[in-house]
PDB file of C-alpha atoms and ligand atoms in Angstrom:
ATOM      1  CA  MET A   1      36.891  62.547  80.466  1.00 34.00           C
ATOM      2  CA  PRO A   2      35.260  61.606  77.155  1.00 42.00           C
ATOM      3  CA  ALA A   3      33.283  64.426  75.495  1.00 41.00           C
ATOM      4  CA  ASP A   4      29.962  62.670  76.067  1.00 47.00           C
ATOM      5  CA  ARG A   5      30.623  62.461  79.825  1.00 48.00           C
ATOM      6  CA  HIS A   6      31.338  66.188  80.271  1.00 59.00           C
ATOM      7  CA  PRO A   7      28.825  67.726  82.736  1.00 54.00           C
ATOM      8  CA  SER A   8      27.772  70.369  80.181  1.00 63.00           C
ATOM      9  CA  ALA A   9      27.361  67.846  77.331  1.00 80.00           C
ATOM     10  CA  ARG A  10      23.881  67.692  75.820  1.00 83.00           C
ATOM     11  CA  PRO A  11      22.079  64.617  77.173  1.00 92.00           C
ATOM     12  CA  ARG A  12      21.084  62.017  74.570  1.00 96.00           C
ATOM     13  CA  PRO A  13      18.135  63.498  72.703  1.00 98.00           C
ATOM     14  CA  VAL A  14      14.723  62.271  71.682  1.00 98.00           C
ATOM     15  CA  LEU A  15      14.826  61.990  67.880  1.00 98.00           C
ATOM     16  CA  VAL A  16      11.419  62.516  66.276  1.00 98.00           C
ATOM     17  CA  VAL A  17      10.877  61.715  62.595  1.00 98.00           C
ATOM     18  CA  GLY A  18       7.508  62.780  61.254  1.00 98.00           C
ATOM     19  CA  SER A  19       4.964  65.270  60.058  1.00 98.00           C
ATOM     20  CA  ALA A  20       4.616  69.010  60.509  1.00 98.00           C
ATOM     21  CA  ASN A  21       1.385  70.782  59.589  1.00 98.00           C
ATOM     22  CA  VAL A  22      -0.422  74.031  59.978  1.00 98.00           C
ATOM     23  CA  ASP A  23      -3.768  73.402  61.687  1.00 97.00           C
ATOM     24  CA  VAL A  24      -6.836  75.430  60.791  1.00 97.00           C
ATOM     25  CA  SER A  25      -9.213  74.666  63.671  1.00 95.00           C
ATOM     26  CA  VAL A  26     -12.804  75.754  64.173  1.00 96.00           C
ATOM     27  CA  THR A  27     -15.116  75.095  67.085  1.00 95.00           C
ATOM     28  CA  THR A  28     -18.795  74.427  66.492  1.00 95.00           C
ATOM     29  CA  PRO A  29     -21.726  73.319  68.680  1.00 95.00           C
ATOM     30  CA  MET A  30     -22.162  70.252  66.455  1.00 93.00           C
ATOM     31  CA  LEU A  31     -19.952  68.640  63.825  1.00 93.00           C
ATOM     32  CA  PRO A  32     -21.508  69.046  60.335  1.00 91.00           C
ATOM     33  CA  ARG A  33     -23.042  66.058  58.565  1.00 91.00           C
ATOM     34  CA  PRO A  34     -22.415  65.511  54.829  1.00 90.00           C
ATOM     35  CA  GLY A  35     -24.087  68.307  52.832  1.00 94.00           C
ATOM     36  CA  GLU A  36     -24.678  70.449  55.940  1.00 94.00           C
ATOM     37  CA  THR A  37     -23.307  73.911  56.765  1.00 94.00           C
ATOM     38  CA  VAL A  38     -23.094  74.794  60.443  1.00 94.00           C
ATOM     39  CA  VAL A  39     -22.140  78.093  62.087  1.00 96.00           C
ATOM     40  CA  GLY A  40     -19.016  77.836  64.228  1.00 96.00           C
ATOM     41  CA  ASP A  41     -18.000  80.074  67.102  1.00 94.00           C
ATOM     42  CA  SER A  42     -14.204  80.373  67.044  1.00 94.00           C
ATOM     43  CA  SER A  43     -11.249  79.745  64.747  1.00 96.00           C
ATOM     44  CA  MET A  44      -7.499  79.374  65.195  1.00 95.00           C
ATOM     45  CA  ILE A  45      -4.503  78.892  62.883  1.00 96.00           C
ATOM     46  CA  SER A  46      -1.634  77.170  64.682  1.00 95.00           C
ATOM     47  CA  VAL A  47       1.256  74.777  64.182  1.00 96.00           C
ATOM     48  CA  GLY A  48       0.459  71.054  64.390  1.00 97.00           C
ATOM     49  CA  GLY A  49       1.196  67.735  62.733  1.00 98.00           C
ATOM     50  CA  LYS A  50       1.648  64.603  64.816  1.00 98.00           C
ATOM     51  CA  GLY A  51       5.444  64.602  64.509  1.00 98.00           C
ATOM     52  CA  ALA A  52       5.874  68.281  65.364  1.00 98.00           C
ATOM     53  CA  ASN A  53       3.373  67.969  68.212  1.00 98.00           C
ATOM     54  CA  GLN A  54       5.277  65.034  69.709  1.00 98.00           C
ATOM     55  CA  ALA A  55       8.598  66.862  69.315  1.00 98.00           C
ATOM     56  CA  VAL A  56       7.264  69.985  71.042  1.00 98.00           C
ATOM     57  CA  ALA A  57       5.609  67.963  73.821  1.00 98.00           C
ATOM     58  CA  ALA A  58       8.892  66.144  74.515  1.00 98.00           C
ATOM     59  CA  ALA A  59      10.797  69.459  74.552  1.00 98.00           C
ATOM     60  CA  ARG A  60       8.260  71.100  76.910  1.00 98.00           C
ATOM     61  CA  CYS A  61       8.700  68.092  79.224  1.00 98.00           C
ATOM     62  CA  GLY A  62      12.413  68.860  79.390  1.00 97.00           C
ATOM     63  CA  ALA A  63      14.042  66.601  76.772  1.00 98.00           C
ATOM     64  CA  PRO A  64      16.556  67.782  74.192  1.00 98.00           C
ATOM     65  CA  VAL A  65      14.773  67.056  70.899  1.00 98.00           C
ATOM     66  CA  ASP A  66      15.922  66.691  67.290  1.00 98.00           C
ATOM     67  CA  PHE A  67      13.184  66.737  64.651  1.00 98.00           C
ATOM     68  CA  VAL A  68      13.330  65.456  61.066  1.00 98.00           C
ATOM     69  CA  ALA A  69      10.548  66.652  58.736  1.00 98.00           C
ATOM     70  CA  ARG A  70       9.724  68.368  55.461  1.00 98.00           C
ATOM     71  CA  VAL A  71       7.729  71.578  55.006  1.00 98.00           C
ATOM     72  CA  GLY A  72       6.756  73.626  51.972  1.00 98.00           C
ATOM     73  CA  ASP A  73       8.858  76.533  50.773  1.00 96.00           C
ATOM     74  CA  ASP A  74       6.068  78.850  51.891  1.00 97.00           C
ATOM     75  CA  ALA A  75       4.880  81.096  54.720  1.00 97.00           C
ATOM     76  CA  PHE A  76       3.361  78.127  56.592  1.00 98.00           C
ATOM     77  CA  GLY A  77       6.693  76.269  56.364  1.00 98.00           C
ATOM     78  CA  ARG A  78       8.492  79.258  57.880  1.00 97.00           C
ATOM     79  CA  MET A  79       5.809  79.462  60.588  1.00 97.00           C
ATOM     80  CA  VAL A  80       6.458  75.796  61.475  1.00 98.00           C
ATOM     81  CA  VAL A  81      10.249  76.250  61.722  1.00 97.00           C
ATOM     82  CA  GLU A  82       9.971  79.442  63.813  1.00 97.00           C
ATOM     83  CA  SER A  83       7.533  77.791  66.155  1.00 96.00           C
ATOM     84  CA  LEU A  84       9.730  74.699  66.605  1.00 97.00           C
ATOM     85  CA  SER A  85      12.758  76.874  67.357  1.00 97.00           C
ATOM     86  CA  ALA A  86      10.755  78.874  69.892  1.00 96.00           C
ATOM     87  CA  ALA A  87       9.860  75.575  71.607  1.00 97.00           C
ATOM     88  CA  GLY A  88      13.553  74.614  71.768  1.00 97.00           C
ATOM     89  CA  VAL A  89      13.322  71.808  69.196  1.00 98.00           C
ATOM     90  CA  ALA A  90      16.427  71.424  67.007  1.00 97.00           C
ATOM     91  CA  SER A  91      15.013  71.845  63.493  1.00 95.00           C
ATOM     92  CA  GLY A  92      18.147  71.667  61.302  1.00 94.00           C
ATOM     93  CA  GLU A  93      16.620  68.618  59.597  1.00 96.00           C
ATOM     94  CA  VAL A  94      13.261  70.317  58.979  1.00 98.00           C
ATOM     95  CA  ARG A  95      13.920  71.117  55.353  1.00 97.00           C
ATOM     96  CA  PRO A  96      11.779  73.108  52.899  1.00 98.00           C
ATOM     97  CA  VAL A  97      10.788  71.374  49.660  1.00 97.00           C
ATOM     98  CA  ALA A  98      10.317  73.602  46.608  1.00 96.00           C
ATOM     99  CA  GLY A  99       7.020  73.553  44.725  1.00 96.00           C
ATOM    100  CA  VAL A 100       4.903  71.850  47.382  1.00 97.00           C
ATOM    101  CA  GLY A 101       2.786  73.224  50.205  1.00 98.00           C
ATOM    102  CA  THR A 102       3.287  72.668  53.916  1.00 98.00           C
ATOM    103  CA  GLY A 103       1.017  69.930  55.301  1.00 98.00           C
ATOM    104  CA  LEU A 104      -2.353  71.306  56.315  1.00 98.00           C
ATOM    105  CA  ALA A 105      -5.008  69.974  58.673  1.00 97.00           C
ATOM    106  CA  ALA A 106      -8.634  71.145  58.797  1.00 97.00           C
ATOM    107  CA  ILE A 107      -9.875  70.420  62.319  1.00 95.00           C
ATOM    108  CA  TYR A 108     -13.461  70.606  63.590  1.00 94.00           C
ATOM    109  CA  VAL A 109     -13.985  70.568  67.351  1.00 91.00           C
ATOM    110  CA  ASP A 110     -17.449  70.315  68.953  1.00 92.00           C
ATOM    111  CA  HIS A 111     -18.537  71.612  72.331  1.00 91.00           C
ATOM    112  CA  ALA A 112     -17.964  68.191  73.889  1.00 87.00           C
ATOM    113  CA  GLY A 113     -14.288  68.532  72.966  1.00 80.00           C
ATOM    114  CA  GLN A 114     -14.399  65.808  70.307  1.00 82.00           C
ATOM    115  CA  ASN A 115     -12.726  66.481  66.981  1.00 85.00           C
ATOM    116  CA  CYS A 116     -12.508  65.226  63.431  1.00 90.00           C
ATOM    117  CA  ILE A 117      -9.572  66.036  61.178  1.00 90.00           C
ATOM    118  CA  VAL A 118      -8.826  66.060  57.458  1.00 93.00           C
ATOM    119  CA  VAL A 119      -5.086  66.228  56.816  1.00 94.00           C
ATOM    120  CA  VAL A 120      -3.494  67.048  53.451  1.00 96.00           C
ATOM    121  CA  PRO A 121       0.107  65.764  53.629  1.00 97.00           C
ATOM    122  CA  GLY A 122       1.765  68.260  51.232  1.00 98.00           C
ATOM    123  CA  ALA A 123       5.515  68.279  51.926  1.00 98.00           C
ATOM    124  CA  ASN A 124       5.182  65.479  54.516  1.00 98.00           C
ATOM    125  CA  ALA A 125       4.745  63.082  51.592  1.00 98.00           C
ATOM    126  CA  ARG A 126       8.246  64.097  50.413  1.00 98.00           C
ATOM    127  CA  LEU A 127      10.072  62.738  53.469  1.00 98.00           C
ATOM    128  CA  ALA A 128      11.336  59.735  51.550  1.00 97.00           C
ATOM    129  CA  ALA A 129      13.002  56.658  53.045  1.00 96.00           C
ATOM    130  CA  GLU A 130      16.055  57.235  50.782  1.00 95.00           C
ATOM    131  CA  GLU A 131      16.599  60.618  52.445  1.00 91.00           C
ATOM    132  CA  LEU A 132      17.192  58.937  55.789  1.00 92.00           C
ATOM    133  CA  GLU A 133      20.474  57.288  54.788  1.00 87.00           C
ATOM    134  CA  THR A 134      22.470  59.959  56.645  1.00 93.00           C
ATOM    135  CA  LEU A 135      20.362  59.573  59.750  1.00 95.00           C
ATOM    136  CA  ALA A 136      21.968  56.389  61.146  1.00 96.00           C
ATOM    137  CA  PRO A 137      24.450  58.207  63.464  1.00 97.00           C
ATOM    138  CA  ALA A 138      21.676  60.405  64.891  1.00 97.00           C
ATOM    139  CA  VAL A 139      19.513  57.330  65.520  1.00 97.00           C
ATOM    140  CA  ALA A 140      22.425  55.612  67.267  1.00 97.00           C
ATOM    141  CA  ALA A 141      23.122  58.718  69.383  1.00 97.00           C
ATOM    142  CA  ALA A 142      19.489  59.198  70.437  1.00 98.00           C
ATOM    143  CA  ALA A 143      18.040  58.039  73.754  1.00 98.00           C
ATOM    144  CA  VAL A 144      14.709  57.284  72.080  1.00 98.00           C
ATOM    145  CA  VAL A 145      13.436  57.466  68.484  1.00 98.00           C
ATOM    146  CA  VAL A 146       9.807  58.407  67.790  1.00 98.00           C
ATOM    147  CA  VAL A 147       7.895  57.994  64.518  1.00 98.00           C
ATOM    148  CA  GLN A 148       4.216  58.182  63.438  1.00 98.00           C
ATOM    149  CA  CYS A 149       2.416  57.493  60.155  1.00 97.00           C
ATOM    150  CA  GLU A 150       1.700  60.887  58.571  1.00 97.00           C
ATOM    151  CA  VAL A 151       4.839  60.414  56.447  1.00 98.00           C
ATOM    152  CA  PRO A 152       5.277  57.724  53.745  1.00 97.00           C
ATOM    153  CA  LEU A 153       5.113  54.220  55.200  1.00 97.00           C
ATOM    154  CA  PRO A 154       8.478  53.138  53.663  1.00 97.00           C
ATOM    155  CA  THR A 155       9.963  55.980  55.724  1.00 98.00           C
ATOM    156  CA  VAL A 156       8.356  54.559  58.876  1.00 97.00           C
ATOM    157  CA  TYR A 157       9.716  51.071  58.086  1.00 97.00           C
ATOM    158  CA  ARG A 158      13.172  52.542  57.470  1.00 97.00           C
ATOM    159  CA  VAL A 159      13.209  54.451  60.763  1.00 97.00           C
ATOM    160  CA  ALA A 160      12.184  51.248  62.551  1.00 96.00           C
ATOM    161  CA  GLU A 161      14.999  49.381  60.838  1.00 96.00           C
ATOM    162  CA  LEU A 162      17.596  52.033  61.730  1.00 96.00           C
ATOM    163  CA  ALA A 163      16.467  52.033  65.376  1.00 97.00           C
ATOM    164  CA  ARG A 164      16.562  48.244  65.539  1.00 96.00           C
ATOM    165  CA  ARG A 165      20.053  48.111  64.051  1.00 95.00           C
ATOM    166  CA  ALA A 166      21.333  50.766  66.458  1.00 96.00           C
ATOM    167  CA  GLY A 167      19.583  49.192  69.454  1.00 97.00           C
ATOM    168  CA  THR A 168      17.830  52.495  70.179  1.00 97.00           C
ATOM    169  CA  PRO A 169      14.364  52.222  71.766  1.00 97.00           C
ATOM    170  CA  LEU A 170      11.639  53.031  69.223  1.00 97.00           C
ATOM    171  CA  VAL A 171       8.243  54.529  70.035  1.00 98.00           C
ATOM    172  CA  LEU A 172       5.956  53.854  67.050  1.00 97.00           C
ATOM    173  CA  ASN A 173       2.678  55.752  67.093  1.00 98.00           C
ATOM    174  CA  PRO A 174       0.610  54.159  64.285  1.00 97.00           C
ATOM    175  CA  ALA A 175      -1.436  57.278  63.606  1.00 96.00           C
ATOM    176  CA  PRO A 176      -3.166  57.137  61.246  1.00 93.00           C
ATOM    177  CA  ALA A 177      -3.022  53.323  61.171  1.00 90.00           C
ATOM    178  CA  GLN A 178      -4.362  53.085  57.624  1.00 84.00           C
ATOM    179  CA  GLY A 179      -2.117  50.940  55.441  1.00 91.00           C
ATOM    180  CA  LEU A 180       0.541  50.213  58.075  1.00 95.00           C
ATOM    181  CA  GLU A 181       1.695  46.592  57.829  1.00 94.00           C
ATOM    182  CA  LEU A 182       3.317  45.619  61.092  1.00 94.00           C
ATOM    183  CA  ALA A 183       4.795  42.538  59.407  1.00 91.00           C
ATOM    184  CA  ARG A 184       6.884  44.900  57.258  1.00 91.00           C
ATOM    185  CA  LEU A 185       8.636  46.419  60.286  1.00 91.00           C
ATOM    186  CA  ALA A 186      12.188  45.200  60.783  1.00 84.00           C
ATOM    187  CA  GLY A 187      10.954  43.709  64.072  1.00 88.00           C
ATOM    188  CA  PRO A 188       8.554  44.732  66.814  1.00 90.00           C
ATOM    189  CA  ALA A 189       8.928  48.357  67.898  1.00 90.00           C
ATOM    190  CA  THR A 190      10.024  48.690  71.498  1.00 95.00           C
ATOM    191  CA  TYR A 191       6.757  50.518  72.212  1.00 98.00           C
ATOM    192  CA  LEU A 192       3.759  50.515  69.873  1.00 97.00           C
ATOM    193  CA  VAL A 193       1.350  53.258  70.996  1.00 98.00           C
ATOM    194  CA  PRO A 194      -2.007  53.218  69.161  1.00 98.00           C
ATOM    195  CA  ASN A 195      -5.262  54.783  70.356  1.00 97.00           C
ATOM    196  CA  GLU A 196      -8.368  52.598  70.491  1.00 96.00           C
ATOM    197  CA  THR A 197      -9.287  53.273  66.834  1.00 96.00           C
ATOM    198  CA  GLU A 198      -5.775  52.494  65.597  1.00 97.00           C
ATOM    199  CA  ALA A 199      -5.499  49.388  67.780  1.00 97.00           C
ATOM    200  CA  ALA A 200      -8.812  48.134  66.350  1.00 97.00           C
ATOM    201  CA  ALA A 201      -7.657  48.805  62.780  1.00 97.00           C
ATOM    202  CA  LEU A 202      -4.354  46.981  63.348  1.00 97.00           C
ATOM    203  CA  ALA A 203      -5.797  44.016  65.251  1.00 96.00           C
ATOM    204  CA  GLY A 204      -8.967  43.712  63.163  1.00 96.00           C
ATOM    205  CA  ARG A 205     -11.320  43.744  66.161  1.00 96.00           C
ATOM    206  CA  PRO A 206     -12.858  46.359  68.487  1.00 96.00           C
ATOM    207  CA  ALA A 207     -10.739  48.035  71.166  1.00 96.00           C
ATOM    208  CA  THR A 208     -13.381  50.204  72.807  1.00 93.00           C
ATOM    209  CA  THR A 209     -13.514  48.666  76.288  1.00 95.00           C
ATOM    210  CA  ARG A 210     -10.542  48.020  78.525  1.00 96.00           C
ATOM    211  CA  ALA A 211     -10.879  44.250  78.021  1.00 97.00           C
ATOM    212  CA  GLU A 212     -11.088  44.664  74.227  1.00 97.00           C
ATOM    213  CA  ALA A 213      -8.064  46.969  74.215  1.00 98.00           C
ATOM    214  CA  ILE A 214      -6.049  44.408  76.204  1.00 98.00           C
ATOM    215  CA  ASP A 215      -7.144  41.669  73.802  1.00 97.00           C
ATOM    216  CA  CYS A 216      -6.052  43.762  70.784  1.00 97.00           C
ATOM    217  CA  ALA A 217      -2.752  44.651  72.432  1.00 97.00           C
ATOM    218  CA  ARG A 218      -2.019  40.999  73.193  1.00 97.00           C
ATOM    219  CA  ARG A 219      -2.569  40.160  69.554  1.00 96.00           C
ATOM    220  CA  LEU A 220      -0.272  43.001  68.450  1.00 96.00           C
ATOM    221  CA  VAL A 221       2.660  42.190  70.748  1.00 95.00           C
ATOM    222  CA  PRO A 222       4.230  39.450  68.579  1.00 91.00           C
ATOM    223  CA  THR A 223       4.515  41.582  65.416  1.00 92.00           C
ATOM    224  CA  GLY A 224       3.941  45.177  66.527  1.00 91.00           C
ATOM    225  CA  GLY A 225       5.700  46.051  69.726  1.00 91.00           C
ATOM    226  CA  SER A 226       7.551  44.420  72.580  1.00 95.00           C
ATOM    227  CA  CYS A 227       5.202  46.562  74.660  1.00 97.00           C
ATOM    228  CA  VAL A 228       1.867  47.734  73.238  1.00 98.00           C
ATOM    229  CA  ILE A 229       0.231  50.721  74.946  1.00 98.00           C
ATOM    230  CA  VAL A 230      -3.364  51.384  73.856  1.00 98.00           C
ATOM    231  CA  THR A 231      -4.504  54.862  74.839  1.00 98.00           C
ATOM    232  CA  LEU A 232      -8.212  55.123  75.727  1.00 97.00           C
ATOM    233  CA  GLY A 233      -8.753  58.888  76.032  1.00 95.00           C
ATOM    234  CA  ALA A 234     -10.424  59.868  79.306  1.00 94.00           C
ATOM    235  CA  ALA A 235     -10.329  56.202  80.373  1.00 96.00           C
ATOM    236  CA  GLY A 236      -6.508  56.152  80.539  1.00 97.00           C
ATOM    237  CA  CYS A 237      -4.545  53.375  78.834  1.00 98.00           C
ATOM    238  CA  VAL A 238      -3.523  49.728  78.981  1.00 98.00           C
ATOM    239  CA  ALA A 239       0.020  48.423  78.552  1.00 98.00           C
ATOM    240  CA  VAL A 240       0.692  44.842  77.501  1.00 98.00           C
ATOM    241  CA  ASP A 241       3.992  43.030  77.152  1.00 96.00           C
ATOM    242  CA  ALA A 242       5.239  39.449  77.468  1.00 94.00           C
ATOM    243  CA  ARG A 243       5.021  39.716  81.271  1.00 94.00           C
ATOM    244  CA  GLY A 244       1.307  40.601  81.314  1.00 96.00           C
ATOM    245  CA  ASP A 245      -1.017  43.586  81.189  1.00 97.00           C
ATOM    246  CA  ARG A 246      -1.575  46.705  83.293  1.00 97.00           C
ATOM    247  CA  TYR A 247      -4.277  49.343  83.384  1.00 97.00           C
ATOM    248  CA  PHE A 248      -3.480  53.018  84.054  1.00 97.00           C
ATOM    249  CA  PRO A 249      -6.405  55.360  84.865  1.00 96.00           C
ATOM    250  CA  ALA A 250      -6.463  59.028  83.792  1.00 96.00           C
ATOM    251  CA  PRO A 251      -7.134  61.995  86.076  1.00 94.00           C
ATOM    252  CA  THR A 252     -10.557  63.610  85.712  1.00 93.00           C
ATOM    253  CA  VAL A 253     -10.343  66.972  83.918  1.00 94.00           C
ATOM    254  CA  GLU A 254     -12.738  69.388  82.166  1.00 93.00           C
ATOM    255  CA  ALA A 255     -11.783  68.555  78.576  1.00 91.00           C
ATOM    256  CA  ILE A 256     -12.607  71.215  75.990  1.00 91.00           C
ATOM    257  CA  ASP A 257     -10.441  70.034  73.057  1.00 91.00           C
ATOM    258  CA  THR A 258      -8.760  66.648  72.652  1.00 92.00           C
ATOM    259  CA  THR A 259      -6.773  67.656  69.545  1.00 92.00           C
ATOM    260  CA  GLY A 260      -3.182  66.509  69.920  1.00 96.00           C
ATOM    261  CA  ALA A 261      -3.749  64.779  73.282  1.00 97.00           C
ATOM    262  CA  GLY A 262      -2.373  61.505  71.885  1.00 98.00           C
ATOM    263  CA  ASP A 263       0.702  63.384  70.665  1.00 98.00           C
ATOM    264  CA  ALA A 264       1.125  64.958  74.114  1.00 98.00           C
ATOM    265  CA  PHE A 265       1.090  61.416  75.546  1.00 98.00           C
ATOM    266  CA  VAL A 266       3.709  60.141  73.079  1.00 98.00           C
ATOM    267  CA  GLY A 267       6.001  63.186  73.484  1.00 98.00           C
ATOM    268  CA  CYS A 268       5.901  63.098  77.289  1.00 98.00           C
ATOM    269  CA  PHE A 269       6.337  59.320  77.326  1.00 98.00           C
ATOM    270  CA  ALA A 270       9.428  59.559  75.102  1.00 98.00           C
ATOM    271  CA  ALA A 271      10.877  62.433  77.164  1.00 98.00           C
ATOM    272  CA  SER A 272      10.361  60.444  80.362  1.00 98.00           C
ATOM    273  CA  LEU A 273      12.068  57.362  78.925  1.00 98.00           C
ATOM    274  CA  ALA A 274      14.940  59.552  77.699  1.00 98.00           C
ATOM    275  CA  ALA A 275      15.295  60.907  81.240  1.00 97.00           C
ATOM    276  CA  GLY A 276      15.763  57.316  82.439  1.00 97.00           C
ATOM    277  CA  ARG A 277      12.359  56.927  84.089  1.00 97.00           C
ATOM    278  CA  PRO A 278      10.905  53.400  84.347  1.00 97.00           C
ATOM    279  CA  ARG A 279       8.174  52.481  81.829  1.00 97.00           C
ATOM    280  CA  ASP A 280       5.249  52.626  84.260  1.00 97.00           C
ATOM    281  CA  GLU A 281       6.233  56.051  85.606  1.00 97.00           C
ATOM    282  CA  ALA A 282       6.698  57.277  82.021  1.00 98.00           C
ATOM    283  CA  ILE A 283       3.158  56.088  81.221  1.00 98.00           C
ATOM    284  CA  ARG A 284       1.646  57.714  84.320  1.00 97.00           C
ATOM    285  CA  ARG A 285       3.421  60.995  83.543  1.00 98.00           C
ATOM    286  CA  ALA A 286       2.257  60.848  79.918  1.00 98.00           C
ATOM    287  CA  ILE A 287      -1.378  60.358  80.985  1.00 98.00           C
ATOM    288  CA  VAL A 288      -1.201  63.406  83.266  1.00 97.00           C
ATOM    289  CA  TYR A 289       0.422  65.527  80.527  1.00 98.00           C
ATOM    290  CA  ALA A 290      -2.125  64.450  77.894  1.00 98.00           C
ATOM    291  CA  ALA A 291      -5.065  65.093  80.237  1.00 97.00           C
ATOM    292  CA  LEU A 292      -3.744  68.584  80.968  1.00 97.00           C
ATOM    293  CA  SER A 293      -3.541  69.302  77.231  1.00 97.00           C
ATOM    294  CA  THR A 294      -7.277  68.652  76.783  1.00 96.00           C
ATOM    295  CA  THR A 295      -8.136  71.547  79.096  1.00 95.00           C
ATOM    296  CA  ARG A 296      -6.942  74.070  76.488  1.00 95.00           C
ATOM    297  CA  ARG A 297      -7.590  74.568  72.790  1.00 92.00           C
ATOM    298  CA  GLY A 298      -5.345  73.389  69.970  1.00 91.00           C
ATOM    299  CA  ALA A 299      -2.505  70.879  69.809  1.00 94.00           C
ATOM    300  CA  GLN A 300       0.910  72.425  70.595  1.00 96.00           C
ATOM    301  CA  ALA A 301      -0.908  75.523  71.821  1.00 94.00           C
ATOM    302  CA  SER A 302      -2.366  73.388  74.619  1.00 96.00           C
ATOM    303  CA  TYR A 303       0.889  71.805  75.838  1.00 98.00           C
ATOM    304  CA  ALA A 304       2.072  72.816  79.294  1.00 97.00           C
ATOM    305  CA  GLY A 305       5.620  74.022  79.926  1.00 97.00           C
ATOM    306  CA  ARG A 306       8.002  72.189  82.234  1.00 95.00           C
ATOM    307  CA  GLU A 307       7.021  73.892  85.523  1.00 96.00           C
ATOM    308  CA  GLU A 308       3.285  73.498  85.040  1.00 96.00           C
ATOM    309  CA  TYR A 309       3.784  69.897  83.952  1.00 96.00           C
ATOM    310  CA  GLU A 310       5.863  69.041  87.034  1.00 94.00           C
ATOM    311  CA  ARG A 311       3.269  70.734  89.285  1.00 95.00           C
ATOM    312  CA  ALA A 312       0.473  68.716  87.651  1.00 94.00           C
ATOM    313  CA  TRP A 313       2.509  65.524  88.028  1.00 95.00           C
ATOM    314  CA  ALA A 314       3.230  66.215  91.712  1.00 94.00           C
ATOM    315  CA  ALA A 315      -0.484  66.872  92.313  1.00 92.00           C
ATOM    316  CA  ALA A 316      -1.531  63.704  90.484  1.00 89.00           C
ATOM    317  CA  ASP A 317       1.104  61.519  92.118  1.00 77.00           C
ATOM    318  CA  PRO A 318       1.858  63.032  95.552  1.00 62.00           C
ATOM    319  CA  ALA A 319       4.432  60.295  96.188  1.00 66.00           C
ATOM    320  CA  SER A 320       6.597  61.968  93.516  1.00 58.00           C
ATOM    321  CA  ALA A 321       6.740  65.427  95.152  1.00 50.00           C
TER     322      ALA A 321
HETATM  323  O1  LIG B   1      -2.863  64.597  66.317  1.00 70.55           O
HETATM  324  C1  LIG B   1      -3.288  65.906  66.049  1.00 70.55           C
HETATM  325  C2  LIG B   1      -2.693  66.368  64.748  1.00 70.55           C
HETATM  326  O2  LIG B   1      -3.236  65.590  63.704  1.00 70.55           O
HETATM  327  C3  LIG B   1      -3.036  67.789  64.379  1.00 70.55           C
HETATM  328  O3  LIG B   1      -2.117  68.715  64.903  1.00 70.55           O
HETATM  329  C4  LIG B   1      -3.088  67.750  62.876  1.00 70.55           C
HETATM  330  O4  LIG B   1      -2.071  68.463  62.256  1.00 70.55           O
HETATM  331  C5  LIG B   1      -3.066  66.275  62.498  1.00 70.55           C
HETATM  332  O5  LIG B   1      -1.853  65.911  62.002  1.00 70.55           O
END
């Protein structure tokens, strides 16, 4: 029996390339306006970054996960690596860079659960495309590759090219969308997963309503993704591909903090694809997982473990139990 068919062999992993940050989050009754100081009511320092969040979400949903990132040679960098290891994410390619700080995000969350974020890339800006030359075998061995845009854009284009060459499905989360030129991708990603703001930025028109989101997605399919999934927060998401479009509603939950909910969606979606689930089931699972994450504070800190996730999925989709 070949080694990769042995019952105890590690299944093909989700390979995430992306950012790792430390998040300094505060909650406040109202987000401050320019020049204003407001009094907040709680604070939290935790591990975040869209790449790390997606890696941890995929691992909590049961996938083996390999993560490629850069952190500072500092206490925050060590905090990131320890936290990834505790979540079961393989972090051998999360390397410290001397003389630069770990990425840091300042996050403000209001009592309606909405947030705004300022992210300082730090070491994330040092994950250069040239450093990915040795990554081709890992891309080829992965079940799914995931990348977002908090690392240099040439790195994103390179990951897309490696995935295309290897024939490995690519989930591209264009977050933040600023500066991303879809025409510079080696070809459409297998799945392009923007939120409504990112879809609007990429398509150059609003994506607030379901109809607008579908319109944007249709326009993005030829260059951006064979399938474009626009996430709409509490309204669920739409998925558009050459065969047509589909709407997926979200369960109603008491959301207190939406930080990292999009990353929960992407991580769970990738884990579900890696487990061989069909696209539509992977989307429905990802919506349930993301909704659950909004009921707790923080990004990774809000992600459910495998058992809780499967219980929530069974409750949301009784046919699956
Ligand atoms: O998507 C949420 C993430 O965005 C936070 O964890 C923060 O680090 C920023 O990267």
